[in-house]
Short mmCIF file of C-alpha atoms in Angstrom, two decimals:
data_model
loop_
_atom_site.label_atom_id
_atom_site.label_comp_id
_atom_site.label_asym_id
_atom_site.label_seq_id
_atom_site.Cartn_x
_atom_site.Cartn_y
_atom_site.Cartn_z
CA ASP R 1 92.72 79.44 93.02
CA LEU R 2 93.28 76.54 90.60
CA VAL R 3 92.98 78.68 87.46
CA THR R 4 95.50 81.26 88.69
CA ARG R 5 98.02 78.62 89.77
CA THR R 6 97.65 76.50 86.65
CA LEU R 7 97.47 79.13 83.93
CA PRO R 8 98.82 82.52 85.03
CA CYS R 9 97.15 84.32 82.14
CA LYS R 10 93.87 85.88 81.10
CA GLN R 11 92.15 85.91 77.75
CA ILE R 12 91.11 89.12 76.07
CA ARG R 13 88.35 88.95 73.47
CA VAL R 14 88.20 92.08 71.35
CA HIS R 15 85.69 93.21 68.75
CA PHE R 16 87.18 95.84 66.48
CA GLN R 17 85.52 98.47 64.30
CA SER R 18 87.47 97.14 61.32
CA PRO R 19 89.44 93.92 60.61
CA ARG R 20 92.86 93.49 62.24
CA SER R 21 95.73 91.20 61.27
CA GLN R 22 97.52 88.75 63.54
CA GLU R 23 100.79 90.54 62.82
CA GLU R 24 99.33 93.80 64.12
CA LEU R 25 98.05 92.15 67.31
CA ASN R 26 101.18 90.11 68.16
CA ARG R 27 102.65 93.00 70.15
CA TYR R 28 99.76 92.85 72.65
CA GLY R 29 100.02 89.18 73.61
CA LEU R 30 99.76 85.64 72.34
CA VAL R 31 97.18 85.72 69.55
CA ARG R 32 94.97 82.64 69.79
CA GLU R 33 92.46 83.55 67.11
CA VAL R 34 91.66 86.31 64.63
CA ARG R 35 88.45 86.21 62.63
CA HIS R 36 87.56 89.28 60.62
CA ARG R 37 86.82 91.86 63.37
CA VAL R 38 87.16 89.58 66.42
CA ALA R 39 90.38 88.49 68.12
CA ARG R 40 91.23 86.39 71.16
CA LEU R 41 94.57 86.98 72.88
CA GLU R 42 96.28 85.46 75.90
CA VAL R 43 98.07 87.86 78.25
CA ALA R 44 99.96 87.37 81.52
CA ARG R 45 97.87 88.48 84.49
CA SER R 46 100.68 90.79 85.58
CA GLU R 47 100.48 92.63 82.22
CA LEU R 48 96.71 92.64 81.82
CA ASN R 49 95.86 96.20 82.90
CA GLN R 50 98.67 97.75 80.87
CA THR R 51 97.82 95.68 77.79
CA VAL R 52 94.11 96.53 77.90
CA ALA R 53 94.91 100.23 78.31
CA ARG R 54 97.28 100.14 75.33
CA MET R 55 94.75 98.33 73.15
CA LEU R 56 92.00 100.81 73.99
CA ALA R 57 94.32 103.76 73.28
CA GLU R 58 95.91 102.41 70.09
CA LEU R 59 93.25 100.33 68.31
CA PRO R 60 89.67 100.94 67.09
CA VAL R 61 88.03 98.77 69.79
CA GLU R 62 84.27 98.34 69.65
CA ASP R 63 83.97 95.93 72.60
CA LEU R 64 86.42 94.14 74.89
CA SER R 65 86.04 91.43 77.51
CA VAL R 66 88.54 89.77 79.85
CA GLU R 67 88.04 86.13 80.80
CA ASP R 68 89.78 83.26 82.47
CA PRO R 69 91.00 80.60 80.05
CA PRO R 70 88.35 77.97 79.18
CA LEU R 71 88.00 75.22 81.77
CA GLU R 72 89.13 72.65 79.20
CA GLU R 73 92.51 74.37 78.90
CA VAL R 74 92.89 74.58 82.67
CA MET R 75 92.09 70.88 83.15
CA GLN R 76 94.39 69.89 80.30
CA GLN R 77 97.26 71.78 81.94
CA VAL R 78 96.46 70.27 85.37
CA PHE R 79 96.68 66.74 83.96
CA LYS R 80 99.80 67.58 81.99
CA ASN R 81 101.49 68.93 85.14
CA ALA R 82 100.39 65.89 87.17
CA THR R 83 101.71 63.48 84.54
CA HIS R 84 105.01 65.34 84.35
CA ALA R 85 105.39 65.40 88.16
CA SER R 86 104.66 61.66 88.52
CA SER R 87 107.26 60.75 85.88
CA GLU R 88 110.07 62.51 87.76
#
């Protein structure tokens, strides 16, 4: 699968019961965005289940969804890899 080979991560979008800081969320993965009660993190696929379980146990989660990275990011990485490979 192109997405899995290109970006070996998943995105977690979390809606919290109360606002969270980026500093608080850094221990769960790469924080891409925090806006009031909503955060978007990037997590390695191999760590996804453990990370989601920890977040649900440790944080006041209202809703959580797991997604593949946006297609734009996948295509950007594909072209970046192709450019890098052709220059070698």
